[in-house]
Short mmCIF file of C-alpha atoms in Angstrom, two decimals:
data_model
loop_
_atom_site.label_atom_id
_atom_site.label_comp_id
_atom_site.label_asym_id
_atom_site.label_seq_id
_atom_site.Cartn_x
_atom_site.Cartn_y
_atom_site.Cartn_z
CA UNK I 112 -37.17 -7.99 -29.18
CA UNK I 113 -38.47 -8.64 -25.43
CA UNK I 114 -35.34 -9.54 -22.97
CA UNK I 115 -36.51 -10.35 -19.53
CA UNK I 116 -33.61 -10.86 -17.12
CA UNK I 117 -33.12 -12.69 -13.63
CA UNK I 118 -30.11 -10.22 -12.15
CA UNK I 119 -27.39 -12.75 -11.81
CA UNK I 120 -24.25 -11.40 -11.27
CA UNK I 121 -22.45 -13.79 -12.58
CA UNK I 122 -23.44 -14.15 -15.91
CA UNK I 123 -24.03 -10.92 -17.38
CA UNK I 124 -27.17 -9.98 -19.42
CA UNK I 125 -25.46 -9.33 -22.70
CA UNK I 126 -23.74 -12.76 -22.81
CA UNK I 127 -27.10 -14.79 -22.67
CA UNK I 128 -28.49 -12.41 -25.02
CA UNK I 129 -25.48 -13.14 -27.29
CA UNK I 130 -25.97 -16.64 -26.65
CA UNK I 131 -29.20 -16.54 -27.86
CA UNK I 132 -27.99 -14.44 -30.85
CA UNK I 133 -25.44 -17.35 -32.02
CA UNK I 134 -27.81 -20.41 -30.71
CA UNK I 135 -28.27 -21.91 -34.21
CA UNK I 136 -24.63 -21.68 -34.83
CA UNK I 137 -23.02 -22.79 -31.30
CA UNK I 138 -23.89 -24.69 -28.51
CA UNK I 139 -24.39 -28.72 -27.21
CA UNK I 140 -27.81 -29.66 -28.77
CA UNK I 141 -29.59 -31.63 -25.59
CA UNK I 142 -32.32 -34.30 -26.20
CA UNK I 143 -33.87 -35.30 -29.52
CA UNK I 144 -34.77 -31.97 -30.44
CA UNK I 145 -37.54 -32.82 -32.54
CA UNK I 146 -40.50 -30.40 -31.19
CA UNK I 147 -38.30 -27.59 -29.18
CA UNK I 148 -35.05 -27.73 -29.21
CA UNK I 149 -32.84 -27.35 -26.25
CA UNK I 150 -28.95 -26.58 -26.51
CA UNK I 151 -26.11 -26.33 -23.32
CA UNK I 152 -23.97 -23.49 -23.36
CA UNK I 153 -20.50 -23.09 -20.46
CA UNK I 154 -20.66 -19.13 -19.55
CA UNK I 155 -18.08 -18.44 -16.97
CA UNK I 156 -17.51 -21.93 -15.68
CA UNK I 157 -21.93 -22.73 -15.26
CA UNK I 158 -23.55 -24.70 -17.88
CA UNK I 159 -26.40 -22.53 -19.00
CA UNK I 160 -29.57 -24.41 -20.47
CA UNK I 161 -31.53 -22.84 -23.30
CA UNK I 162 -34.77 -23.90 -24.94
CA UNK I 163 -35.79 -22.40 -28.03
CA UNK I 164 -39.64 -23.07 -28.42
CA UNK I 165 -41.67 -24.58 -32.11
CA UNK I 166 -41.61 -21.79 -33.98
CA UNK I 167 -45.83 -20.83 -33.75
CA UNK I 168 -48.57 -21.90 -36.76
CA UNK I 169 -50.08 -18.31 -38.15
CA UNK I 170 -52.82 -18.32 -35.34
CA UNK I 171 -50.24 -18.75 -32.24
CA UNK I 172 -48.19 -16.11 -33.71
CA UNK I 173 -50.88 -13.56 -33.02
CA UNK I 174 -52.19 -15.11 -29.96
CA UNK I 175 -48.79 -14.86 -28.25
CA UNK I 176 -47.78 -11.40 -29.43
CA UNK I 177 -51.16 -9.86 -28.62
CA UNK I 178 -53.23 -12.19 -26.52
CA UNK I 179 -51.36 -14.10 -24.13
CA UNK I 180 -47.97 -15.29 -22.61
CA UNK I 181 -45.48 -16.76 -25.10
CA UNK I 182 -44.18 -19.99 -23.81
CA UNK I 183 -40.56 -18.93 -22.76
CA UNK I 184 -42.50 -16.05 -20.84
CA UNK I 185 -44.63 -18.41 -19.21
CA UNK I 186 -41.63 -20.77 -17.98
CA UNK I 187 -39.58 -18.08 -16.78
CA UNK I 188 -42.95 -16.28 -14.81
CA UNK I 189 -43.76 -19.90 -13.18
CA UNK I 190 -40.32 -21.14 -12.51
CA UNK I 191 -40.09 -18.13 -10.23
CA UNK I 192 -43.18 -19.07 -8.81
CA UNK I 193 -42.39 -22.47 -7.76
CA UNK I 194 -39.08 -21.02 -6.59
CA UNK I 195 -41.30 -18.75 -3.86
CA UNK I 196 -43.57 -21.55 -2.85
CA UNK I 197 -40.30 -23.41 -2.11
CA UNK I 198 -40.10 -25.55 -4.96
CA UNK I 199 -37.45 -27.60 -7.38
CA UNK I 200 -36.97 -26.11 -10.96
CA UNK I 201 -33.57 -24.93 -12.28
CA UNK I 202 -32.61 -21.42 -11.73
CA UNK I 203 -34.50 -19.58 -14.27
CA UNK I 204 -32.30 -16.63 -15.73
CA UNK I 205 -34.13 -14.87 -18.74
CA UNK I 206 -36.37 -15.19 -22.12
CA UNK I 207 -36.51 -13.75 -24.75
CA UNK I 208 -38.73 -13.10 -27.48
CA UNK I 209 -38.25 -11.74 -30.89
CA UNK I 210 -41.70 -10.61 -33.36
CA UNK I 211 -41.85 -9.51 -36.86
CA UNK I 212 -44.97 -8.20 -38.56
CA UNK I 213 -47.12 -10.59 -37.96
CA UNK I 214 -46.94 -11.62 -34.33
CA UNK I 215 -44.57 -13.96 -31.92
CA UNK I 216 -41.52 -15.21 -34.50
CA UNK I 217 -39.28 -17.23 -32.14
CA UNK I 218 -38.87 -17.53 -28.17
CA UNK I 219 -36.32 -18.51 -25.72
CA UNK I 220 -36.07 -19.39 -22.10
CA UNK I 221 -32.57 -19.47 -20.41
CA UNK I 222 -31.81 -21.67 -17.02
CA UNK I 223 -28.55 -22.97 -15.29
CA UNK I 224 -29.04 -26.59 -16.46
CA UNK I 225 -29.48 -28.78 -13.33
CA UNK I 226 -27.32 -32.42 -13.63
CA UNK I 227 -30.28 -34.86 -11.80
CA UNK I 228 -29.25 -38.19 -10.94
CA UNK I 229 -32.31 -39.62 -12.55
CA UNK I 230 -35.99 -38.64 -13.59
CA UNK I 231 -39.07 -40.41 -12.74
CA UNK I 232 -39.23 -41.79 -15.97
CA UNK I 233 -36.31 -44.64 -14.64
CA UNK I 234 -39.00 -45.56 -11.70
CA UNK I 235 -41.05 -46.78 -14.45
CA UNK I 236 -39.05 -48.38 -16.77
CA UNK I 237 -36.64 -49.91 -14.32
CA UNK I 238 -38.66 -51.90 -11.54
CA UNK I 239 -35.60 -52.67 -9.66
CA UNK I 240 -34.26 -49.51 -9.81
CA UNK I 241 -31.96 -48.88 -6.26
CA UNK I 242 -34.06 -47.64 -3.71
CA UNK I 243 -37.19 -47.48 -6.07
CA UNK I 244 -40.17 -47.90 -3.22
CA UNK I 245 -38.06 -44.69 -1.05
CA UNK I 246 -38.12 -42.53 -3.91
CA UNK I 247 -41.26 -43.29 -5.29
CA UNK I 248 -42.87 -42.09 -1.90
CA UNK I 249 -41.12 -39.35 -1.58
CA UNK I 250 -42.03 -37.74 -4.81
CA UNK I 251 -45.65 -38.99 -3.81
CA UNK I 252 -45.16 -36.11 -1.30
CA UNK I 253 -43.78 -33.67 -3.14
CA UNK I 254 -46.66 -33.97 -5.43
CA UNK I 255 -49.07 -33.87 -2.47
CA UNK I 256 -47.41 -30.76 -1.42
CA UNK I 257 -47.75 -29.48 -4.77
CA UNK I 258 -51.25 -29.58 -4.55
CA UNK I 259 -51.52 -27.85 -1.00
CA UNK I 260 -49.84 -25.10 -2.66
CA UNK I 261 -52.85 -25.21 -5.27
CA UNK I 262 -49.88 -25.82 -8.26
CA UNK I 263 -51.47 -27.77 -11.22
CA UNK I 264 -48.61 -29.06 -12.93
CA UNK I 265 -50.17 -29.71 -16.33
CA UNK I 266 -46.90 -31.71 -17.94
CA UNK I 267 -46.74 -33.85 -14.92
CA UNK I 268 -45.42 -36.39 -16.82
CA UNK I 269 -42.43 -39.24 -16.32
CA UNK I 270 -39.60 -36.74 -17.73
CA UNK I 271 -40.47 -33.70 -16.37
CA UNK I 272 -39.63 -34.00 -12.57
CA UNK I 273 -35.58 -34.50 -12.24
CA UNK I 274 -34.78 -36.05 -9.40
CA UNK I 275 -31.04 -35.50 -7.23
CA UNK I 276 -30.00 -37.68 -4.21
CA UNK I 277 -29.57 -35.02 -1.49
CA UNK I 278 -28.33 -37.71 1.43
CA UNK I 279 -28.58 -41.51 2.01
CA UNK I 280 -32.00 -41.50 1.82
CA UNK I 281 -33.41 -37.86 1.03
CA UNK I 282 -33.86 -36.98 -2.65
CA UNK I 283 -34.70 -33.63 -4.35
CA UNK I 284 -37.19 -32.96 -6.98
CA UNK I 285 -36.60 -30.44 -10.24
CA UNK I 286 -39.78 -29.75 -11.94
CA UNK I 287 -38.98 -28.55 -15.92
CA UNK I 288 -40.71 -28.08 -19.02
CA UNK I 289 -43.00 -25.16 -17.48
CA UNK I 290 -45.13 -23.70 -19.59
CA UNK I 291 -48.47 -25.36 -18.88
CA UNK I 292 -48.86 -25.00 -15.40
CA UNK I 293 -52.00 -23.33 -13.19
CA UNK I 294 -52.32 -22.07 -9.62
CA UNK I 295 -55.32 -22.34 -7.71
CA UNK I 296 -56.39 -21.15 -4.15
CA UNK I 297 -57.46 -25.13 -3.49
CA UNK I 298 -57.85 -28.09 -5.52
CA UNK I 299 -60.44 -30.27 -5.58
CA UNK I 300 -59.47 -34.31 -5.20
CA UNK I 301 -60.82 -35.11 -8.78
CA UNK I 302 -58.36 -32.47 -9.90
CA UNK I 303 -55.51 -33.77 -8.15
CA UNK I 304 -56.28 -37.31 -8.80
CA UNK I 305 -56.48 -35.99 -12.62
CA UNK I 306 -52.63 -34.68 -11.95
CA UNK I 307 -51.00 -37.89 -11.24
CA UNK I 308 -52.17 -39.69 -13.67
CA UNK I 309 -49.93 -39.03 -16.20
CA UNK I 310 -46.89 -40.60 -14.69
CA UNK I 311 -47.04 -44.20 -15.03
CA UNK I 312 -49.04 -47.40 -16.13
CA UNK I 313 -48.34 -49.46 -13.52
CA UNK I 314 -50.84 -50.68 -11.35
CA UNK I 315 -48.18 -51.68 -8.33
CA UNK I 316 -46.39 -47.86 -8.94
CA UNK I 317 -50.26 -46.65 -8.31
CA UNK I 318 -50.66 -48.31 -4.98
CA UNK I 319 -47.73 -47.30 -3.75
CA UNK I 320 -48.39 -43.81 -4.37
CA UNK I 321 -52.08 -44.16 -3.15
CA UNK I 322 -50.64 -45.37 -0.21
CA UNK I 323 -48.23 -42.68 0.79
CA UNK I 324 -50.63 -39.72 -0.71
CA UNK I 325 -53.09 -41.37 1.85
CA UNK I 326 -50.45 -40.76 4.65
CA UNK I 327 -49.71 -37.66 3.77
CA UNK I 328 -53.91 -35.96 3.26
CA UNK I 329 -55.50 -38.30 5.57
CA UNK I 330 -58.58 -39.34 2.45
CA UNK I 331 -58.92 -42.66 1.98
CA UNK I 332 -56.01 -44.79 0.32
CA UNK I 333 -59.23 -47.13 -1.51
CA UNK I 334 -60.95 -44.39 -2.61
CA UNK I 335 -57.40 -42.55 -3.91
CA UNK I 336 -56.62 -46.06 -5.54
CA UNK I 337 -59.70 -46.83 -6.97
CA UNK I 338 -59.51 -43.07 -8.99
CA UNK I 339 -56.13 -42.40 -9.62
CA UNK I 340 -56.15 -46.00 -11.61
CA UNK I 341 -59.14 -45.49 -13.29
CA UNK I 342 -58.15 -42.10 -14.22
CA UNK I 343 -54.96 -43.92 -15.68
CA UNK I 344 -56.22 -46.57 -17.48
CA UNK I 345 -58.15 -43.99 -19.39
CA UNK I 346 -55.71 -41.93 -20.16
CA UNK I 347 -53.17 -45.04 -20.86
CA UNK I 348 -56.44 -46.35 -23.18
CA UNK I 349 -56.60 -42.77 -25.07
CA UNK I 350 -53.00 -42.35 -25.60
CA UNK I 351 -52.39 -45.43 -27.29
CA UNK I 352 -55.36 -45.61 -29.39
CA UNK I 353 -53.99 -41.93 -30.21
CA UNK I 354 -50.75 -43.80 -31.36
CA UNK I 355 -52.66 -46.14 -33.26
CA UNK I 356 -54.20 -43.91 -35.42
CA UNK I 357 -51.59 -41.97 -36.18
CA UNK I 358 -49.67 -45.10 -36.90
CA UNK I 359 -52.56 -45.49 -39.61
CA UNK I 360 -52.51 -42.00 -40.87
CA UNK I 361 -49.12 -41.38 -41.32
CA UNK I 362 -47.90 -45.06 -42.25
CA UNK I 363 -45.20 -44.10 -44.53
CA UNK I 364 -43.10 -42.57 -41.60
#
């Protein structure tokens, strides 16, 4: 077994790993569950977030014993990260990992589980969502600042930034879910146009965001809109035609 720990003094080491221990058999299952499953746990009056990863096919077994960084390794190594560039994510506090013969068997990665007052996600499917325009800027910044910091966000996707009203009109961002993230000493506008286009298929969303990503690098917002909506259409043209086929493949589901 492989126990990394974030010294919290609070919640001591051997009550997440007994947590961990008894997570099939206790704790508040949170989401759908259907690919990783994530359960809420109340240690010494916190609520305590844990995500147990897919157990691995035969092939990532081996890769993430031997090869590379297991998942829950990876989010607990970059959610410190984005905690010393300055960044949201919920406090991470440990993974673990246990292995049998073979390779990686299962993986966990423990946070204190972060209440947001909405995710981007709502800013999509809600047009008239209070203060929609204010927000939507604002996390057109913090994704701009992202970049400066040469953080590729790879899951930058509608329910993976939560989002918590700091003042009247001052929000925070949460980045979660992350595993599939890269850092870079600069990134190149392609790349960062390639970022953002994940996070919605609205055309107005796009403009606003072009517009305040404009304010905020000083490149052009018609040359920022013309990309980032290309870029979105594609991937809005590939993801459905994705669905479509597996629709047709797997029609008795």
């Amino acid at each position: 077994m492989t126990f990394e720990y974030q010294k919290n003094p609070l919640i001591p080491a051997e009550k997440i790993k007994n947590l961990i221990s008894n997570f099939n058999n206790s704790g508040m299952l949170f989401g759908n569950g259907k690919r990783n499953k994530i359960k809420l746990f109340e240690v010494d009056g916190k609520t305590i977030n844990i995500k147990s990863f897919k157990i691995p096919n035969l092939i990532n077994k081996i890769a993430y014993r031997y090869f590379r960084k297991s998942k829950a390794s990876r989010s607990f190594e970059y959610a410190n990260k984005l905690l010393d560039f300055g960044f949201g994510t919920p406090q991470p506090i440990a993974f673990s990992e246990n292995h049998d013969l073979i390779g990686l068997r299962d993986s966990y990665y423990v946070s204190e589980h972060l209440q947001a007052d909405l995710t981007y996600r709502e800013l999509v499917e809600i047009p008239d969502f209070p203060d929609h325009d204010n927000i939507l800027r604002q996390f057109t910044r913090f994704s701009y600042d992202l970049h400066q910091k040469g953080v590729e966000f790879k899951d930058h996707s509608p329910g993976n930034t939560l989002i918590k009203k700091a003042s009247d009109d001052k929000y925070d961002f949460f980045l979660v879910d992350l595993n599939r993230m890269e850092f870079h000493d600069s990134m190149p506008f392609e790349l960062r146009m390639k970022n953002l286009c994940r996070l919605t298929p609205h055309k107005e969303m796009v403009r606003v965001m072009s517009n305040e990503y404009a304010k905020a690098s000083g490149e052009s917002e018609t040359l920022i809109f013309e990309t980032l909506w290309k870029m979105t259409a594609d991937f809005q043209y590939r993801f459905h035609r994705k669905k479509r086929i597996k629709k047709k493949l797997f029609f008795w589901k």
